[in-house]
Short mmCIF file of C-alpha atoms in Angstrom, two decimals:
data_model
loop_
_atom_site.label_atom_id
_atom_site.label_comp_id
_atom_site.label_asym_id
_atom_site.label_seq_id
_atom_site.Cartn_x
_atom_site.Cartn_y
_atom_site.Cartn_z
CA UNK K 1 0.00 0.00 0.00
CA UNK K 2 1.32 3.39 -0.96
CA UNK K 3 0.95 6.69 1.00
CA UNK K 4 1.27 10.04 -0.64
CA UNK K 5 3.55 12.44 1.22
CA UNK K 6 1.91 15.71 2.36
CA UNK K 7 3.61 18.97 1.36
CA UNK K 8 5.69 20.57 4.11
CA UNK K 9 3.67 23.80 4.20
CA UNK K 10 0.47 21.86 4.94
CA UNK K 11 2.15 20.23 7.93
CA UNK K 12 3.07 23.67 9.30
CA UNK K 13 -0.49 24.92 8.90
CA UNK K 14 -1.87 21.89 10.75
CA UNK K 15 0.58 22.44 13.59
CA UNK K 16 -0.32 26.13 13.94
CA UNK K 17 -4.04 25.36 13.88
CA UNK K 18 -3.58 22.79 16.66
CA UNK K 19 -1.62 25.25 18.83
CA UNK K 20 -4.24 28.00 18.38
CA UNK K 21 -7.01 25.56 19.28
CA UNK K 22 -5.23 24.48 22.44
CA UNK K 23 -4.44 28.04 23.56
CA UNK K 24 -7.96 29.32 23.04
CA UNK K 25 -9.41 26.35 24.92
CA UNK K 26 -6.99 26.95 27.75
CA UNK K 27 -8.20 30.54 28.03
CA UNK K 28 -11.84 29.58 27.50
CA UNK K 29 -12.31 32.23 24.80
CA UNK K 30 -15.67 31.51 23.17
CA UNK K 31 -16.78 32.62 19.68
CA UNK K 32 -18.96 35.24 21.45
CA UNK K 33 -15.82 36.82 22.93
CA UNK K 34 -13.54 36.74 19.86
CA UNK K 35 -14.32 37.70 16.28
CA UNK K 36 -11.53 37.06 13.78
CA UNK K 37 -8.99 37.08 16.62
CA UNK K 38 -10.19 40.34 18.26
CA UNK K 39 -12.24 40.52 21.50
CA UNK K 40 -15.79 41.84 21.24
CA UNK K 41 -16.72 41.62 24.96
CA UNK K 42 -15.09 42.75 28.19
CA UNK K 43 -14.68 39.09 29.14
CA UNK K 44 -12.86 38.51 25.86
CA UNK K 45 -10.50 41.40 26.61
CA UNK K 46 -9.84 39.95 30.08
CA UNK K 47 -9.14 36.52 28.57
CA UNK K 48 -6.53 37.92 26.20
CA UNK K 49 -5.06 39.95 29.05
CA UNK K 50 -4.74 36.76 31.12
CA UNK K 51 -3.24 34.91 28.16
CA UNK K 52 -0.38 37.43 27.93
CA UNK K 53 0.33 36.86 31.65
CA UNK K 54 3.55 38.55 32.74
CA UNK K 55 4.62 39.14 29.13
CA UNK K 56 4.12 42.47 27.43
CA UNK K 57 1.32 42.50 24.89
CA UNK K 58 -1.20 44.64 23.02
CA UNK K 59 -4.90 43.80 22.95
CA UNK K 60 -6.52 45.15 19.80
CA UNK K 61 -10.20 46.11 20.16
CA UNK K 62 -11.60 46.69 16.69
CA UNK K 63 -15.40 46.54 17.04
CA UNK K 64 -17.21 49.58 18.51
CA UNK K 65 -20.17 48.88 20.76
CA UNK K 66 -20.94 47.63 24.26
CA UNK K 67 -18.32 45.97 26.47
CA UNK K 68 -20.51 46.13 29.55
CA UNK K 69 -20.64 42.45 30.46
CA UNK K 70 -17.95 43.05 33.13
CA UNK K 71 -15.20 45.50 34.08
CA UNK K 72 -12.10 45.31 31.89
CA UNK K 73 -9.05 44.43 34.00
CA UNK K 74 -5.74 45.49 32.48
CA UNK K 75 -2.57 43.86 33.82
CA UNK K 76 0.98 45.09 34.24
CA UNK K 77 2.82 45.70 30.96
CA UNK K 78 -0.26 45.36 28.75
CA UNK K 79 -1.65 47.88 26.23
CA UNK K 80 -5.31 48.17 25.32
CA UNK K 81 -5.58 49.61 21.80
CA UNK K 82 -8.98 50.81 20.52
CA UNK K 83 -9.78 51.54 16.89
CA UNK K 84 -11.96 54.52 15.88
CA UNK K 85 -15.52 54.44 17.18
CA UNK K 86 -17.49 54.61 20.45
CA UNK K 87 -17.01 51.88 23.06
CA UNK K 88 -19.14 51.48 26.21
CA UNK K 89 -16.61 50.21 28.72
CA UNK K 90 -15.19 50.62 32.24
CA UNK K 91 -11.49 49.89 32.71
CA UNK K 92 -9.51 49.20 35.90
CA UNK K 93 -5.73 49.05 35.43
CA UNK K 94 -3.38 47.13 37.68
CA UNK K 95 -1.58 48.76 40.62
CA UNK K 96 0.71 47.65 43.43
CA UNK K 97 1.78 48.72 46.90
CA UNK K 98 5.27 47.26 46.57
CA UNK K 99 6.58 47.72 43.04
CA UNK K 100 6.20 49.48 39.72
CA UNK K 101 3.17 48.47 37.69
CA UNK K 102 2.35 50.09 34.36
CA UNK K 103 -0.08 49.81 31.44
CA UNK K 104 -1.51 51.82 28.56
CA UNK K 105 -4.92 52.60 27.08
CA UNK K 106 -4.78 54.11 23.59
CA UNK K 107 -7.13 55.22 20.87
CA UNK K 108 -6.83 56.60 17.36
CA UNK K 109 -7.18 60.21 18.55
CA UNK K 110 -9.53 62.18 20.79
CA UNK K 111 -11.50 63.08 17.65
CA UNK K 112 -11.91 59.43 16.62
CA UNK K 113 -12.07 57.08 19.62
CA UNK K 114 -14.52 57.52 22.53
CA UNK K 115 -14.67 55.37 25.65
CA UNK K 116 -18.04 55.86 27.35
CA UNK K 117 -19.07 54.61 30.79
CA UNK K 118 -21.50 51.69 30.74
CA UNK K 119 -25.01 52.95 31.59
CA UNK K 120 -25.93 52.73 35.29
CA UNK K 121 -22.50 51.28 36.14
CA UNK K 122 -21.69 54.27 38.40
CA UNK K 123 -18.01 53.50 37.80
CA UNK K 124 -15.01 55.49 36.63
CA UNK K 125 -14.28 55.10 32.93
CA UNK K 126 -10.57 54.51 33.65
CA UNK K 127 -9.21 53.92 37.14
CA UNK K 128 -6.64 51.87 39.01
CA UNK K 129 -7.94 48.63 40.53
CA UNK K 130 -7.19 49.43 44.18
CA UNK K 131 -7.62 53.20 44.10
CA UNK K 132 -9.82 53.15 47.19
CA UNK K 133 -7.07 51.64 49.34
CA UNK K 134 -4.44 54.11 48.12
CA UNK K 135 -6.24 57.47 48.08
CA UNK K 136 -5.33 59.78 50.93
CA UNK K 137 -2.30 57.64 51.79
CA UNK K 138 1.45 57.90 51.30
CA UNK K 139 2.38 54.72 49.41
CA UNK K 140 5.22 55.24 46.92
CA UNK K 141 3.75 52.98 44.24
CA UNK K 142 0.18 52.59 43.01
CA UNK K 143 0.41 52.70 39.21
CA UNK K 144 3.63 53.89 37.58
CA UNK K 145 3.83 55.85 34.32
CA UNK K 146 0.49 54.77 32.83
CA UNK K 147 -0.12 56.05 29.31
CA UNK K 148 -3.58 57.26 28.26
CA UNK K 149 -3.54 58.53 24.72
CA UNK K 150 -5.72 59.61 21.81
CA UNK K 151 -9.10 59.28 23.52
CA UNK K 152 -12.30 61.05 24.44
CA UNK K 153 -13.44 59.76 27.84
CA UNK K 154 -17.20 60.23 28.33
CA UNK K 155 -18.62 59.67 31.82
CA UNK K 156 -22.19 59.31 30.51
CA UNK K 157 -23.44 61.32 33.52
CA UNK K 158 -27.05 61.32 32.34
CA UNK K 159 -27.13 57.56 33.06
CA UNK K 160 -25.05 57.55 36.28
CA UNK K 161 -25.25 58.59 39.92
CA UNK K 162 -21.47 58.40 40.54
CA UNK K 163 -18.24 58.08 38.65
CA UNK K 164 -15.15 59.95 37.47
CA UNK K 165 -13.74 60.14 34.00
CA UNK K 166 -10.14 59.21 34.92
CA UNK K 167 -9.14 58.53 38.54
CA UNK K 168 -5.67 57.24 39.38
CA UNK K 169 -3.27 56.98 42.30
CA UNK K 170 0.33 56.80 41.15
CA UNK K 171 3.43 58.46 39.73
CA UNK K 172 4.46 59.95 36.43
CA UNK K 173 1.11 59.73 34.69
CA UNK K 174 1.44 60.40 30.93
CA UNK K 175 -1.83 61.45 29.25
CA UNK K 176 -1.64 62.77 25.68
CA UNK K 177 -4.45 64.12 23.50
CA UNK K 178 -7.18 63.23 26.01
CA UNK K 179 -10.57 64.93 26.42
CA UNK K 180 -12.71 63.98 29.43
CA UNK K 181 -16.36 65.00 29.42
CA UNK K 182 -19.74 64.35 31.04
CA UNK K 183 -18.48 62.58 34.18
CA UNK K 184 -20.96 62.57 37.05
CA UNK K 185 -18.17 63.67 39.44
CA UNK K 186 -14.75 65.11 38.49
CA UNK K 187 -13.41 64.71 35.00
CA UNK K 188 -9.84 63.96 36.16
CA UNK K 189 -8.56 62.95 39.61
CA UNK K 190 -4.80 62.36 39.70
CA UNK K 191 -3.17 61.68 43.06
CA UNK K 192 0.12 60.57 44.56
CA UNK K 193 1.10 60.89 48.23
CA UNK K 194 4.49 59.23 48.39
CA UNK K 195 7.88 60.72 49.27
CA UNK K 196 10.00 61.70 46.29
CA UNK K 197 13.11 59.55 45.95
CA UNK K 198 14.77 59.93 42.55
CA UNK K 199 17.57 57.44 43.18
CA UNK K 200 17.62 55.71 39.80
CA UNK K 201 15.58 54.55 36.84
CA UNK K 202 12.04 53.65 37.72
CA UNK K 203 11.91 55.98 40.73
CA UNK K 204 11.11 59.23 38.91
CA UNK K 205 7.89 60.96 39.87
CA UNK K 206 7.36 63.69 37.28
CA UNK K 207 4.30 63.20 35.11
CA UNK K 208 4.14 64.81 31.66
CA UNK K 209 1.39 65.36 29.11
CA UNK K 210 0.51 67.24 25.92
CA UNK K 211 -2.98 68.72 25.46
CA UNK K 212 -5.52 67.61 28.06
CA UNK K 213 -9.08 68.89 28.39
CA UNK K 214 -12.06 68.44 30.74
CA UNK K 215 -15.56 69.78 29.99
CA UNK K 216 -19.18 69.47 31.18
CA UNK K 217 -18.40 67.31 34.22
CA UNK K 218 -20.48 67.43 37.39
CA UNK K 219 -17.50 68.22 39.66
CA UNK K 220 -14.10 69.73 38.95
CA UNK K 221 -12.58 69.59 35.53
CA UNK K 222 -9.21 68.57 37.06
CA UNK K 223 -8.35 67.58 40.62
CA UNK K 224 -4.67 67.16 41.50
CA UNK K 225 -4.00 65.66 44.94
CA UNK K 226 -1.02 64.70 47.07
CA UNK K 227 2.54 65.83 46.54
CA UNK K 228 4.30 66.55 43.26
CA UNK K 229 4.38 63.46 41.12
CA UNK K 230 1.03 62.37 39.68
CA UNK K 231 1.10 64.93 36.85
CA UNK K 232 3.03 68.17 37.03
CA UNK K 233 4.23 69.10 33.53
CA UNK K 234 1.32 70.17 31.31
CA UNK K 235 1.82 72.12 28.07
CA UNK K 236 -1.91 72.90 27.57
CA UNK K 237 -4.76 72.52 30.08
CA UNK K 238 -8.36 73.34 29.06
CA UNK K 239 -11.47 73.10 31.24
CA UNK K 240 -14.88 74.68 30.82
CA UNK K 241 -18.52 74.30 31.87
CA UNK K 242 -17.76 72.05 34.84
CA UNK K 243 -19.90 72.02 37.99
CA UNK K 244 -16.91 72.62 40.29
CA UNK K 245 -13.56 74.30 39.56
CA UNK K 246 -11.80 74.35 36.24
CA UNK K 247 -8.88 72.87 38.13
CA UNK K 248 -8.13 72.43 41.81
CA UNK K 249 -4.62 71.51 42.88
CA UNK K 250 -3.11 70.42 46.17
CA UNK K 251 0.18 69.67 44.42
CA UNK K 252 2.73 71.71 42.47
CA UNK K 253 1.98 71.86 38.76
CA UNK K 254 3.73 73.57 35.86
CA UNK K 255 1.53 74.54 32.91
CA UNK K 256 2.36 76.27 29.65
CA UNK K 257 -1.13 77.48 28.75
CA UNK K 258 -4.19 77.42 31.02
CA UNK K 259 -7.59 78.14 29.49
CA UNK K 260 -10.41 77.60 31.99
CA UNK K 261 -13.77 79.37 31.85
CA UNK K 262 -17.48 79.05 32.68
CA UNK K 263 -16.90 76.70 35.63
CA UNK K 264 -19.42 77.07 38.47
CA UNK K 265 -17.13 77.24 41.53
CA UNK K 266 -14.37 79.17 39.82
CA UNK K 267 -11.46 78.98 37.45
CA UNK K 268 -8.22 78.03 39.24
CA UNK K 269 -7.93 76.96 42.89
CA UNK K 270 -4.54 76.50 44.57
CA UNK K 271 -5.15 74.61 47.81
CA UNK K 272 -2.94 74.05 50.84
CA UNK K 273 0.44 72.59 49.79
CA UNK K 274 -0.40 73.25 46.14
CA UNK K 275 1.50 75.55 43.82
CA UNK K 276 1.12 76.91 40.30
CA UNK K 277 3.61 78.02 37.68
CA UNK K 278 2.14 79.03 34.32
CA UNK K 279 3.53 80.83 31.30
CA UNK K 280 0.04 82.05 30.47
CA UNK K 281 -3.05 81.56 32.64
CA UNK K 282 -6.59 82.46 31.61
CA UNK K 283 -8.50 81.70 34.82
CA UNK K 284 -11.96 83.07 34.15
CA UNK K 285 -15.52 82.44 35.29
CA UNK K 286 -18.77 84.34 35.60
CA UNK K 287 -19.27 83.17 39.19
CA UNK K 288 -16.91 82.28 42.01
CA UNK K 289 -13.22 83.11 41.82
CA UNK K 290 -11.02 83.56 38.82
CA UNK K 291 -7.93 82.51 40.81
CA UNK K 292 -8.02 81.64 44.51
CA UNK K 293 -4.95 80.88 46.60
CA UNK K 294 -6.18 79.20 49.75
CA UNK K 295 -4.55 79.45 53.18
CA UNK K 296 -1.21 77.58 53.24
CA UNK K 297 -1.23 77.41 49.45
CA UNK K 298 2.13 77.38 47.72
CA UNK K 299 3.77 79.93 45.46
CA UNK K 300 1.96 81.21 42.36
CA UNK K 301 3.98 82.41 39.38
CA UNK K 302 2.11 83.54 36.25
CA UNK K 303 3.84 85.17 33.30
CA UNK K 304 0.70 86.54 31.63
CA UNK K 305 -2.96 85.97 30.99
CA UNK K 306 -6.43 87.11 32.07
CA UNK K 307 -7.85 86.47 35.54
CA UNK K 308 -11.52 87.29 35.91
CA UNK K 309 -14.57 86.25 37.88
CA UNK K 310 -16.96 87.16 40.66
CA UNK K 311 -13.82 87.74 42.73
CA UNK K 312 -11.06 87.82 40.10
CA UNK K 313 -8.07 87.27 42.42
CA UNK K 314 -7.92 86.43 46.12
CA UNK K 315 -4.66 85.64 47.94
CA UNK K 316 -4.75 84.00 51.39
CA UNK K 317 -1.21 82.65 51.73
CA UNK K 318 2.19 84.23 52.31
CA UNK K 319 3.95 81.78 49.97
CA UNK K 320 4.24 84.66 47.51
CA UNK K 321 5.07 84.68 43.84
CA UNK K 322 4.74 86.83 40.74
CA UNK K 323 1.51 87.55 38.87
CA UNK K 324 1.54 89.43 35.55
CA UNK K 325 -1.47 89.95 33.31
CA UNK K 326 -4.96 91.47 33.39
CA UNK K 327 -7.44 91.40 36.27
CA UNK K 328 -10.96 91.86 34.99
CA UNK K 329 -14.74 91.94 35.28
CA UNK K 330 -15.60 91.39 38.95
CA UNK K 331 -19.16 91.02 40.18
CA UNK K 332 -21.02 94.19 41.18
CA UNK K 333 -19.63 95.90 44.30
CA UNK K 334 -16.63 93.56 44.34
CA UNK K 335 -12.94 94.41 44.34
CA UNK K 336 -10.56 93.08 41.68
CA UNK K 337 -7.71 91.95 43.97
CA UNK K 338 -8.35 90.83 47.51
CA UNK K 339 -5.38 90.47 49.84
CA UNK K 340 -6.90 88.33 52.58
CA UNK K 341 -4.11 86.83 54.68
CA UNK K 342 -1.75 86.78 51.69
CA UNK K 343 1.60 88.43 51.12
CA UNK K 344 5.06 88.38 49.50
CA UNK K 345 3.65 88.87 46.00
CA UNK K 346 4.88 90.96 43.10
CA UNK K 347 1.82 91.91 41.05
CA UNK K 348 1.96 93.91 37.80
CA UNK K 349 -1.39 94.01 36.04
CA UNK K 350 -3.88 95.96 34.01
CA UNK K 351 -7.25 96.42 35.71
CA UNK K 352 -10.24 96.01 33.35
CA UNK K 353 -13.77 96.89 34.39
CA UNK K 354 -12.88 97.15 38.09
CA UNK K 355 -15.39 99.90 38.89
CA UNK K 356 -15.72 99.31 42.66
CA UNK K 357 -12.08 99.20 43.79
CA UNK K 358 -8.78 97.89 42.50
CA UNK K 359 -7.28 96.33 45.66
CA UNK K 360 -8.84 95.47 49.00
CA UNK K 361 -6.57 94.82 51.98
CA UNK K 362 -8.57 92.67 54.40
CA UNK K 363 -5.81 91.00 56.37
CA UNK K 364 -2.43 91.46 54.71
CA UNK K 365 0.08 89.16 56.39
CA UNK K 366 3.28 90.30 54.68
CA UNK K 367 4.55 92.95 52.30
CA UNK K 368 3.57 93.11 48.63
CA UNK K 369 4.52 95.03 45.52
CA UNK K 370 1.47 96.01 43.43
CA UNK K 371 1.46 98.13 40.29
CA UNK K 372 -1.20 98.63 37.65
CA UNK K 373 -3.44 100.92 35.63
CA UNK K 374 -7.24 100.84 35.51
CA UNK K 375 -9.29 101.50 32.38
CA UNK K 376 -12.21 102.94 34.38
CA UNK K 377 -12.53 105.52 37.14
CA UNK K 378 -12.71 103.75 40.48
CA UNK K 379 -11.64 103.70 44.10
CA UNK K 380 -8.01 102.64 44.15
CA UNK K 381 -7.71 101.00 47.56
CA UNK K 382 -10.01 99.66 50.22
CA UNK K 383 -8.43 99.03 53.60
CA UNK K 384 -4.86 99.92 54.48
CA UNK K 385 -1.77 98.45 52.82
CA UNK K 386 1.14 97.37 55.00
CA UNK K 387 3.81 99.96 55.63
CA UNK K 388 6.32 97.77 53.81
CA UNK K 389 4.32 97.64 50.57
CA UNK K 390 5.38 99.21 47.30
CA UNK K 391 2.27 100.40 45.48
CA UNK K 392 1.94 102.34 42.23
CA UNK K 393 -1.58 102.24 40.81
CA UNK K 394 -3.72 104.72 38.91
CA UNK K 395 -7.11 105.20 37.29
CA UNK K 396 -8.68 107.86 35.03
CA UNK K 397 -9.69 111.26 36.44
CA UNK K 398 -6.21 111.91 37.86
CA UNK K 399 -6.56 109.24 40.54
CA UNK K 400 -3.15 107.98 41.68
CA UNK K 401 -1.68 106.16 44.65
CA UNK K 402 2.07 105.83 45.15
CA UNK K 403 3.70 104.29 48.22
CA UNK K 404 7.30 103.41 48.94
CA UNK K 405 8.27 101.09 51.81
CA UNK K 406 11.27 103.11 53.05
CA UNK K 407 12.03 106.70 53.97
CA UNK K 408 15.22 106.72 51.88
CA UNK K 409 14.91 106.95 48.10
CA UNK K 410 17.99 106.10 46.05
CA UNK K 411 18.21 107.90 42.73
CA UNK K 412 21.09 109.15 40.60
CA UNK K 413 23.63 108.44 43.29
CA UNK K 414 21.67 110.43 45.85
CA UNK K 415 19.71 109.14 48.83
CA UNK K 416 17.20 111.76 49.96
CA UNK K 417 15.20 110.93 53.07
CA UNK K 418 11.43 111.32 53.09
CA UNK K 419 9.56 112.46 56.21
CA UNK K 420 8.24 109.58 58.29
CA UNK K 421 5.29 111.44 59.79
CA UNK K 422 2.06 112.53 58.14
CA UNK K 423 2.24 115.70 56.11
CA UNK K 424 2.66 117.01 52.59
CA UNK K 425 6.02 117.53 50.93
CA UNK K 426 7.16 121.04 50.01
CA UNK K 427 6.22 121.68 46.41
CA UNK K 428 4.89 124.10 43.85
CA UNK K 429 2.20 123.96 41.23
CA UNK K 430 -0.27 121.72 43.06
CA UNK K 431 -3.29 122.38 45.22
CA UNK K 432 -1.51 121.85 48.55
CA UNK K 433 1.29 124.41 48.37
CA UNK K 434 3.57 124.53 51.37
CA UNK K 435 6.41 126.42 49.76
CA UNK K 436 6.16 129.46 47.41
CA UNK K 437 8.87 131.81 46.21
CA UNK K 438 8.22 134.77 43.87
CA UNK K 439 9.14 138.43 43.11
CA UNK K 440 6.70 141.39 43.19
CA UNK K 441 7.23 144.92 41.85
CA UNK K 442 4.22 146.25 43.76
CA UNK K 443 5.82 148.91 45.98
CA UNK K 444 5.34 152.33 47.64
CA UNK K 445 7.40 155.46 48.59
CA UNK K 446 7.58 157.13 52.01
CA UNK K 447 7.48 160.87 52.75
CA UNK K 448 10.81 162.71 53.13
CA UNK K 449 11.07 162.60 56.91
CA UNK K 450 12.74 160.30 59.40
CA UNK K 451 10.34 157.48 60.38
CA UNK K 452 7.86 158.09 57.59
CA UNK K 453 6.05 154.89 56.46
CA UNK K 454 4.04 153.59 53.56
CA UNK K 455 2.20 150.34 52.75
CA UNK K 456 2.09 148.61 49.39
CA UNK K 457 -1.07 147.70 47.62
CA UNK K 458 -2.21 144.06 48.02
CA UNK K 459 0.27 141.53 46.65
CA UNK K 460 -1.43 138.25 45.61
CA UNK K 461 0.12 134.91 46.45
CA UNK K 462 0.64 132.71 43.38
CA UNK K 463 -1.48 130.08 45.12
CA UNK K 464 -3.80 130.79 48.01
CA UNK K 465 -3.04 129.12 51.32
CA UNK K 466 -5.70 127.35 53.36
CA UNK K 467 -5.23 129.86 56.19
CA UNK K 468 -2.84 132.56 57.43
CA UNK K 469 -0.72 130.18 59.50
CA UNK K 470 2.24 130.51 57.18
CA UNK K 471 5.62 132.14 57.49
CA UNK K 472 6.73 134.81 55.07
CA UNK K 473 10.21 136.23 54.41
CA UNK K 474 10.53 139.45 52.38
CA UNK K 475 13.74 140.93 50.97
CA UNK K 476 13.70 144.42 49.43
CA UNK K 477 15.46 144.81 46.08
CA UNK K 478 16.78 148.06 44.57
CA UNK K 479 16.51 150.56 47.49
CA UNK K 480 16.25 154.34 47.05
CA UNK K 481 17.77 156.22 50.00
CA UNK K 482 17.45 154.17 53.25
CA UNK K 483 14.18 152.16 53.41
CA UNK K 484 13.59 149.23 55.83
CA UNK K 485 10.81 146.65 55.93
CA UNK K 486 8.70 147.27 58.99
CA UNK K 487 5.79 144.80 58.89
CA UNK K 488 3.95 142.30 56.65
CA UNK K 489 0.20 141.90 56.88
CA UNK K 490 -1.16 138.51 55.67
CA UNK K 491 -4.40 137.07 54.37
CA UNK K 492 -4.73 133.53 53.03
CA UNK K 493 -4.42 134.78 49.44
CA UNK K 494 -2.39 138.03 49.61
CA UNK K 495 -0.18 140.25 51.73
CA UNK K 496 0.92 143.89 52.08
CA UNK K 497 4.35 145.23 53.02
CA UNK K 498 4.93 148.34 55.18
CA UNK K 499 8.30 150.12 54.90
CA UNK K 500 9.85 153.06 56.86
CA UNK K 501 12.46 155.75 56.02
CA UNK K 502 15.53 155.91 58.24
CA UNK K 503 16.60 159.39 56.96
CA UNK K 504 14.83 162.63 56.03
CA UNK K 505 14.59 161.55 52.39
CA UNK K 506 11.77 159.72 50.63
CA UNK K 507 12.57 155.97 50.61
CA UNK K 508 11.40 152.97 48.52
CA UNK K 509 12.31 149.53 47.09
CA UNK K 510 12.05 148.77 43.40
CA UNK K 511 10.72 145.20 44.09
CA UNK K 512 10.52 142.45 46.69
CA UNK K 513 11.63 138.77 46.79
CA UNK K 514 8.99 136.95 48.82
CA UNK K 515 9.13 133.40 50.26
CA UNK K 516 6.06 131.76 51.84
CA UNK K 517 6.35 128.56 53.89
CA UNK K 518 3.31 126.88 55.42
CA UNK K 519 3.70 124.82 58.56
#
C-alpha cells in the first residue's frame, strides 16, 4: 500500500491550527468573545489579558459597541488599543503597593475614539484597581507611568449617579491628547502621596502630558491631589462648563497654557500645599473666583494671561510669587484683587472693568509690591496696605496712589530721606502748596522825613493758602535812600508790606523777593 507524502507547508499549517485551538481552549475564549482574533466583549479582553500573563502584549479592540458584560481588568505591561468608534466600557488598570506596575490605554485620537461609561455602572471610565485603598495615603507605588492617549473619555453622567472620568493613584502619569467630558463627578482625579526619591531609573515621579481637556463634568474639571508626582508638567490645560472648579490643585503643577472658563465654583484653585507656575493663565468664570490661593497654598507664578470672575483674584497665603497679566470683570460691588491673609507677591497688572475698587486689603500678612493701571474711574484702595508695601496704581480722572516702603529713596547716586510722619512735601504747582517763592514789583514810597512809612497795595500769592498760618520772608530789592521793611500783613491769598524811612529823604524799594512757607 502506498501513502502520498503531504507537502511541508500543509504540515506547518496543521501544527499552527492545533496550537491555536489548544491556547484558546486553555483561556476559554468563546466565539462570542472573539471575532476574527479580536475581542468583542469585556470578558474577551480579560481573557486575552490573562493569556499574555507577565509578558508584554497589546490587545486590539476593533469593534465599537458595548463591552458592559464586566469591568475590563488590564494587567501590568499590557496595552489596550482601541480603533476609531465609540465603546461602552469601564477599565480598571493594575496597581501595586510594593513595586512598579504600568499599562496603557490608547485610541486613534480624541477626535476618533470615545470610551463611554457603561449605563448605570456608576463607575469610573478609567481607574486603578485598588484606588480606594491608596487614596489619601502615602504609598510610593500605586500605578507607575500609565499612558492614556488619543481618547475622548465620556462619563455618561445622564445615566449615572457616581463616577469619574479618569481617577488614578500613582506616579508619572502620561496622558496625551485626552478629552474627558460628562463625568458625574470630576473629570480627572490624579493623586500621589508618596515621598519623592529619585535614586535611579524607575523611581522618577514627574508626570508629563501634551494637550488635556475636561468639559461638562459634574464636579471639577481637574483635581490634583497629594505631593508633586502624579502629573506636574502640562503644556496645555483646558477646562470649561464644569460644575466645580476648572482645576483644583493640592500639588505643584507647571503649565504652559491654562484656558479655563465658565466653571461654576471658579477657574483656578490652589489649595494648601499646592502651587502653580504658568507661562500664560486664563482663569476666568462668571461666578466664584477667577484665581483663589487658599490658606497655606504654595507659590503662584504667572507670566501673563487674564484672571476674571466674581472675585477675580484672592490671595490668602504668604507663599508669595509673581503675577503678571490682566485682572478683569468682577461682580457688582466687588474688588478686583483681595489680599486676605496673603503676602510676599509681586503683582503687575492691568485692571479692566474694576469699577468698585482695585485692591482690598482685608488681612495682609506680609509685604507686597502692586502696580497697575485701571481703564475705568474707580476707588483705588479699600483698607490699608502694609507699611512695607510698594504700590503704584492709577485710574482715570487723575486718581493715583504711590507708596514706597522706606524713607530713603535712592536715585542718581543720591539718597534723599522722606519724612516719616504725616504731612505734605514742600512743592509748587499743586493744590496743597507749602512752599512758594516769587518776586513782586508792587511797591510804595515814604514821605521825606525820618520814620515816615508807607504800605504797598495788596500783593497776591501765586497760590492761596488754606489759612494765614504761614511764614513769610521778604527781601527788598533796589533801594532808594534808606528804606527798611517794617511789617507784613497777611491774608490767606495776599499780603501787604509796610516800609519806613531811616533818613529825612523819601525811601522805597524797586521790588521784593517773597518766600512763603506753610507749617
